[in-house]
């Protein structure tokens, strides 16, 4: 299915699309050179916002779920990317231990785990599932909607190695973002590959660090294309303090909100954009769009912060330029999500939410998923198509911007790597 | 489209399919280990014959044409494989010089070249076409059926480097099998990557060498799966002499034909196969199924060899066990052809010929092409499907056997590498 692209007709995004398409060989070479210097995240998904005048990543997930929402047609790309990745990491690998979220009951999430298992099995690994849930004390079967079954097994820690009963993996793959903290069973696994590394989990990860790295990447990339990096970069500042919901903390937060709003206003004026700027306030750590607040004026914050966040979150926030989404699928507001494995774009979909506005977070109950244009017959980009008229061309551009998010995550993980400090 | 698999219901091929599927992780690991030791051909295509009781490669093409016959849906796999390949060979590459066959007028072949150009452009290279045809003395436009245009340019040799006017490539990609000999302009290009290497061309390549390597690979692989390698290996012997069309030469040839026929007969008896064995006599060098002779009795050869081959070909032949094809698409005899780029299967199709028999060469005028089962919605193999009933499972098996052909080509090119001898 080709989603209806309402941004098809006007706006600077078409210039960006055209420039991206014309620069395809240079862009791909740029990525090759980046990946010579930096290790790609094992897998990732990037939420994008296409405002028509601006296209920017707003969330880079290093423990992507939702592989079940990709089209079946695209799964061979994931398999091939997984093969390339395994070949580099551990070519003699036989066994892969996949650790899903502990709260695995959700049937959509189960289907994601089944898809990951299928991808890595076909890539040439024996895949078994280990659970961080202490209540799993023996192999436990879980039924999938399609009639198949997944077996969740208790983890067995044996000195330096993690495995299952009679299963010693070379690689441990986390599909669990460690929001609940790093379990001791995952610490000090120096004999095995633990992917992604522990510091990619939300216990240690900070959005401010990611967007700082993304700004650096966006500037480099924009220089290559000779364009303003604001067109692909959401202004982002970090705010920290004892308590950002009141007093001096709240004032500091309001000052940053004002600052981002006025910078955005100047940019809107420069590009003749007739919209009212807004900002999104997000916890510096944490995922799934939890605790997001949208404001168009710093004054709106008074009295609104308390109760919306836990005390920990109220000490570290980011203030980010809001990017509306002007994409729609069947009249519902939509935002593209792009999936990557190693350096490769392996799929994507539109996250669609009928009950949300263009400036709201769509990652919320009630969202549905429509596979991206990549699923149509002729899915390679084509030069010469009218900008905005071609699903594959639009998707190619999404894949490029999403990969910038992935490069940024790579920079971020280098900076935050606790092992790296040892040698610094 | 899912071709109708008439081999679906019976025969040992289903056991093979089941064993291949069940052993998927072990098989993929086996390939990973092979590719750690051996360099995959840059690209290749393998013609397979599925007799129902036996599945074997009968031709491994190292300068594959026909990329235009792959489905559009699968092209992203080629792009991704090309990216992985470029990353390894020359990550800083900007320019790729593609040298097509000199006889480029055929519109199908032109479409193949356009597809290759598109794949490598999207993989991140500036692609231009250089011609070995001396009549091309200035940039020449060729019109494609879809309205697009390809420009063929004269080659410019500049000391150690080959290029075009204002175009200095890091890599030169041959889509020309050098049947007409190695042009001097391609010799001694030590500063650039020339892919595939010159000794992969038919000036130097010998089928006997390939099938010798294939036998070695088939034996190793069959040991892994605990099966008789004959099920995937066509018996092949080389015959050489002053003139194999008459006298002592013909007698030597007949002796080998008898020998292959009687070995095949014994195997048929062992497996209870009620067919009459035949052999295919092929020139030891050369492509496109030219000069093939099929016989069921050595006596048939008397008087039949002269005139069918050129004198050169009559000094070196191979005698190969004939493998019938029991696949049909819409009642026409069909054989699968699998395409690979680097180590990855990137597509395939059925070569279909309505006017040919099950024991005949289908690579002949009048053949048509039907994209392989891989193009259907759910194209990853699935364990648990009834053997023979699933297009993707069947195609996975084809991909495995075709990759054995590709491993064999890698062995073959190592043995025949003239550069390697220098250091031996």
Coordinates of C-alpha atoms in Angstrom, one line a residue, chain B residues 2 5 28 57 71 74 81 94 98 118 179 197 230 234 254 285 290 322 334 355 360 366 385 400 403 407 410 420 423:
Chain B
X2 CA 3.9 -18.9 -7.1
X5 CA 5.6 -27.2 -8.3
X28 CA 24.0 -20.9 7.3
X57 CA 23.6 -27.0 -10.5
X71 CA 11.1 -9.0 -9.5
X74 CA 13.6 -8.1 -4.6
X81 CA 24.2 -6.9 -0.9
X94 CA 33.0 7.0 -5.5
X98 CA 30.5 -1.0 -15.7
X118 CA 20.4 1.2 -10.8
X179 CA 34.3 -15.2 -24.5
X197 CA 39.0 -11.1 -12.2
X230 CA 25.0 -37.6 -5.6
X234 CA 26.0 -34.2 -11.4
X254 CA 32.6 -42.6 -26.0
X285 CA 34.8 -23.4 -22.1
X290 CA 26.1 -23.3 -26.8
X322 CA 22.1 -35.3 -17.5
X334 CA 11.1 -24.9 -16.4
X355 CA 9.1 -26.0 -27.0
X360 CA 16.8 -30.4 -23.0
X366 CA 12.2 -18.8 -27.1
X385 CA 5.0 -26.6 6.1
X400 CA 21.3 -23.3 -0.7
X403 CA 25.2 -21.0 -3.1
X407 CA 31.4 -21.6 -3.1
X410 CA 35.3 -19.4 -5.3
X420 CA 48.5 -16.8 -6.8
X423 CA 53.6 -16.5 -4.5

